[in-house]
Coordinates of C-alpha atoms in Angstrom, one line a residue:
M115 CA -0.5 -0.4 0.2
I116 CA 2.9 2.7 0.6
L117 CA 4.7 1.9 -2.1
A118 CA 1.4 2.9 -4.8
I119 CA 1.2 5.9 -2.9
I120 CA 4.5 7.2 -2.8
T121 CA 4.1 5.3 -7.1
A122 CA 1.2 8.4 -7.2
L123 CA 3.5 10.8 -6.2
P124 CA 4.0 12.2 -9.8
S125 CA 0.7 12.2 -10.6
A126 CA -0.3 14.1 -6.9
I127 CA 1.8 16.5 -8.4
V128 CA 0.1 16.9 -11.9
A129 CA -2.6 17.1 -10.7
Y130 CA -1.5 20.0 -8.2
M131 CA 0.9 21.5 -11.4
M132 CA -2.7 21.2 -14.1
I133 CA -5.0 23.2 -11.0
C134 CA -2.4 25.9 -10.6
R135 CA -2.9 26.0 -14.5
L136 CA -6.6 26.3 -15.1
N137 CA -7.2 28.9 -12.3
A138 CA -3.6 30.9 -14.3
K139 CA -5.8 32.3 -15.9
K140 CA -9.7 32.9 -17.7
R141 CA -10.9 30.0 -19.7
R142 CA -13.8 29.4 -22.2
L143 CA -15.4 26.7 -23.2
S144 CA -14.0 26.5 -26.9
D145 CA -10.6 26.9 -25.0
L146 CA -8.4 23.3 -26.6
E147 CA -5.9 23.4 -24.0
G148 CA -8.3 24.4 -20.7
W149 CA -9.5 20.9 -21.6
A150 CA -6.3 19.2 -21.8
F151 CA -5.1 20.3 -18.4
L152 CA -8.8 18.8 -17.8
L153 CA -8.5 15.9 -18.9
L154 CA -4.6 15.3 -17.5
L155 CA -6.2 16.4 -13.9
G156 CA -8.4 13.6 -14.4
G157 CA -5.7 11.3 -14.9
A158 CA -3.9 11.8 -12.6
V159 CA -6.4 12.5 -9.5
Y160 CA -8.0 9.0 -11.1
T161 CA -4.0 7.7 -10.5
V162 CA -3.7 9.0 -7.0
Y163 CA -7.5 7.7 -5.7
T164 CA -7.1 3.9 -7.6
A165 CA -3.1 3.9 -5.3
V166 CA -4.6 4.7 -1.9
S167 CA -8.4 3.2 -2.1
Y168 CA -7.3 0.2 -3.3
G169 CA -3.0 -0.1 -3.6
K170 CA -3.1 -0.5 -7.5
L171 CA -0.1 0.5 -8.4
P172 CA 0.5 2.9 -11.3
T173 CA 1.4 1.1 -15.0
M174 CA 4.6 2.3 -16.0
G175 CA 3.8 3.7 -18.9
K176 CA 1.6 6.7 -16.2
L177 CA 4.8 6.3 -14.5
F178 CA 6.7 8.2 -17.6
L179 CA 4.1 10.3 -19.2
D180 CA 3.4 11.4 -15.5
F181 CA 7.6 12.3 -14.7
G182 CA 7.6 13.9 -18.1
I183 CA 5.0 16.2 -17.2
C184 CA 6.5 17.1 -14.5
L185 CA 9.5 17.4 -15.8
Y186 CA 8.4 19.8 -19.0
F187 CA 6.4 21.8 -16.2
G188 CA 9.1 22.7 -14.1
S189 CA 11.2 23.3 -16.5
R190 CA 8.9 26.7 -18.2
E191 CA 7.9 27.7 -14.2
I192 CA 12.1 27.4 -14.0
R193 CA 12.5 29.8 -17.8
T194 CA 9.6 31.9 -16.7
S195 CA 10.7 32.8 -13.5
Q196 CA 14.1 33.7 -14.5
W197 CA 13.3 35.7 -17.4
R198 CA 11.0 37.8 -14.7
K199 CA 14.2 38.7 -13.2
R200 CA 16.0 39.7 -15.9
R201 CA 13.3 41.6 -17.1
F202 CA 12.6 43.0 -13.4
R203 CA 16.0 43.5 -12.9
H204 CA 16.5 46.0 -15.4
G205 CA 13.8 48.2 -15.1

């Protein structure tokens, strides 16, 4: 059971990041990026739910997907914060 919860940790991080992305700006129903974030959020929440409720381990593909999402959005956040520091330091 503990192993299932530990392996679901990347999904919990993805869920948190997708909630932050969805709340970052107002979205319309026709916004495909918002729907993509919602689908990623749904998959992450379901993975955490099955790990906590049933002790079911995520598949290797799901783990790779979650790690990839964490790395992608994490690197975007680092680049954005570095850009903001450079931009507003000189202004």
